[in-house]
Amino acid sequence: MDPYRTQANLLKLMAHPIRLQILEALLHDSECVCHLSALMHKPQPYVSQQLAVLRNGGVIVDEKDGTNVFYRLVDGRMAAVAAAVVTGDDGEATASATLPRHANLKDCPCPKCRAGDGCCD
Ligand SMILES: [Zn+2]
C-alpha cells in the first residue's frame, strides 16, 4: 500500500480529542476501559467505541487478564507517532520511565486502582 496513505490513515485515526487522550494514557501503561472512562469522565460505552476505532486501525491491541480487558499501544512506529503528537517530543521517551505511570483514581473500579488499596495484585 502507498506509505503516505498509511500515514494519512494513522493521523486520521488520531485526529480526535478523546482518542488522543486515550493514546496519551496508554503511552504510560496499559489500561482497561473502566479506568479510561473514569480518567476522562466519559461514559464507558463511548470510550469502548473510541477504543474499537483505534483497535481496528491497528494502533492498540486488547489483552484479556481474567475478566478484565487491558488496552495497550502497539509497539513501534504507531507508539512513536502517538508520543510525538501527545507529548510534543520526538518519541524517544515512549518506553522511558520519565513518563508518569498509571495513576490511581479514587472512583475507578479497575483492578489497578483497587490494587492500590492493598486488596490484591
Ligand atoms: Zn483505574
Tab-separated table of C-alpha atoms and ligand atoms in Angstrom:
chain	number	residue	atom	x	y	z
A	1	MET	CA	0.000	0.000	0.000
A	2	ASP	CA	1.097	3.603	-0.573
A	3	PRO	CA	3.061	4.512	2.567
A	4	TYR	CA	1.677	8.042	2.536
A	5	ARG	CA	-1.837	6.644	2.565
A	6	THR	CA	-0.945	4.532	5.584
A	7	GLN	CA	0.445	7.575	7.394
A	8	ALA	CA	-2.584	9.666	6.477
A	9	ASN	CA	-4.941	6.985	7.796
A	10	LEU	CA	-2.962	6.835	11.030
A	11	LEU	CA	-3.211	10.586	11.514
A	12	LYS	CA	-6.907	10.483	10.710
A	13	LEU	CA	-7.382	7.888	13.453
A	14	MET	CA	-5.569	10.110	15.909
A	15	ALA	CA	-7.295	13.335	14.908
A	16	HIS	CA	-9.893	13.165	17.656
A	17	PRO	CA	-9.635	14.706	21.137
A	18	ILE	CA	-10.797	11.649	23.040
A	19	ARG	CA	-8.669	9.247	21.046
A	20	LEU	CA	-5.626	11.442	21.693
A	21	GLN	CA	-6.391	11.308	25.417
A	22	ILE	CA	-6.658	7.530	25.218
A	23	LEU	CA	-3.321	7.326	23.411
A	24	GLU	CA	-1.710	9.588	25.978
A	25	ALA	CA	-2.964	7.414	28.835
A	26	LEU	CA	-1.794	4.257	27.073
A	27	LEU	CA	1.677	5.673	26.471
A	28	HIS	CA	2.224	5.374	30.205
A	29	ASP	CA	0.710	1.993	30.852
A	30	SER	CA	-1.904	-0.467	29.611
A	31	GLU	CA	-5.355	0.364	30.981
A	32	CYS	CA	-8.838	-1.125	30.986
A	33	VAL	CA	-11.892	0.636	29.641
A	34	CYS	CA	-13.295	1.394	33.097
A	35	HIS	CA	-10.098	3.208	34.030
A	36	LEU	CA	-10.063	5.248	30.829
A	37	SER	CA	-13.718	6.051	31.344
A	38	ALA	CA	-13.038	7.287	34.898
A	39	LEU	CA	-9.924	9.144	33.777
A	40	MET	CA	-11.698	11.086	31.041
A	41	HIS	CA	-15.107	11.425	32.708
A	42	LYS	CA	-16.793	9.860	29.690
A	43	PRO	CA	-19.388	7.064	29.610
A	44	GLN	CA	-17.872	3.612	29.224
A	45	PRO	CA	-19.775	2.715	26.006
A	46	TYR	CA	-18.443	5.877	24.391
A	47	VAL	CA	-14.859	5.082	25.429
A	48	SER	CA	-15.317	1.499	24.169
A	49	GLN	CA	-16.402	2.871	20.825
A	50	GLN	CA	-13.259	5.009	20.532
A	51	LEU	CA	-11.083	2.094	21.651
A	52	ALA	CA	-12.643	-0.033	18.909
A	53	VAL	CA	-11.742	2.585	16.301
A	54	LEU	CA	-8.120	2.589	17.471
A	55	ARG	CA	-8.016	-1.204	17.669
A	56	ASN	CA	-9.491	-1.630	14.195
A	57	GLY	CA	-6.878	0.812	12.953
A	58	GLY	CA	-4.112	-1.324	14.416
A	59	VAL	CA	-2.934	1.373	16.840
A	60	ILE	CA	-3.818	-0.505	20.030
A	61	VAL	CA	-4.408	-4.123	20.984
A	62	ASP	CA	-6.525	-5.612	23.740
A	63	GLU	CA	-5.270	-8.241	26.157
A	64	LYS	CA	-7.507	-10.277	28.403
A	65	ASP	CA	-6.425	-10.599	32.017
A	66	GLY	CA	-9.004	-12.661	33.840
A	67	THR	CA	-12.332	-10.881	33.453
A	68	ASN	CA	-10.676	-7.575	32.514
A	69	VAL	CA	-9.513	-6.399	29.114
A	70	PHE	CA	-6.493	-4.124	29.075
A	71	TYR	CA	-5.620	-1.988	26.093
A	72	ARG	CA	-2.089	-1.121	25.118
A	73	LEU	CA	-0.359	0.648	22.274
A	74	VAL	CA	1.112	-1.465	19.523
A	75	ASP	CA	4.862	-1.087	19.824
A	76	GLY	CA	6.930	0.681	17.240
A	77	ARG	CA	6.068	3.402	14.807
A	78	MET	CA	2.466	3.867	15.981
A	79	ALA	CA	3.582	4.448	19.552
A	80	ALA	CA	6.344	6.802	18.417
A	81	VAL	CA	3.914	8.862	16.357
A	82	ALA	CA	1.381	8.940	19.188
A	83	ALA	CA	4.108	10.008	21.625
A	84	ALA	CA	5.273	12.778	19.339
A	85	VAL	CA	1.735	14.110	18.947
A	86	VAL	CA	0.556	13.945	22.559
A	87	THR	CA	3.789	14.813	24.336
A	88	GLY	CA	5.332	17.130	21.780
A	89	ASP	CA	8.700	15.403	21.985
A	90	ASP	CA	10.409	13.226	19.422
A	91	GLY	CA	9.016	9.984	20.759
A	92	GLU	CA	12.227	8.812	22.346
A	93	ALA	CA	10.577	8.893	25.747
A	94	THR	CA	7.942	6.318	24.703
A	95	ALA	CA	9.408	3.468	26.702
A	96	SER	CA	11.118	5.663	29.236
A	97	ALA	CA	10.466	5.712	32.960
A	98	THR	CA	10.421	9.514	32.900
A	99	LEU	CA	6.769	9.450	31.895
A	100	PRO	CA	4.351	9.091	34.796
A	101	ARG	CA	2.998	5.597	35.187
A	102	HIS	CA	-0.547	4.516	35.899
A	103	ALA	CA	-2.352	7.000	38.155
A	104	ASN	CA	-4.673	5.614	40.811
A	105	LEU	CA	-8.126	7.161	40.622
A	106	LYS	CA	-10.352	7.414	43.647
A	107	ASP	CA	-13.595	6.354	41.989
A	108	CYS	CA	-12.227	3.868	39.495
A	109	PRO	CA	-13.289	0.209	39.793
A	110	CYS	CA	-10.381	-1.157	37.725
A	111	PRO	CA	-8.042	-3.777	39.270
A	112	LYS	CA	-5.012	-1.484	39.112
A	113	CYS	CA	-6.700	1.232	41.177
A	114	ARG	CA	-8.141	-1.302	43.601
A	115	ALA	CA	-4.696	-2.866	43.979
A	116	GLY	CA	-3.660	0.481	45.474
A	117	ASP	CA	-5.911	-0.359	48.435
A	118	GLY	CA	-3.787	-3.398	49.121
A	119	CYS	CA	-6.573	-5.900	48.459
A	120	CYS	CA	-4.929	-7.871	45.706
A	121	ASP	CA	-2.442	-7.719	42.942
B	1	ZN	ZN	-8.402	2.505	37.411
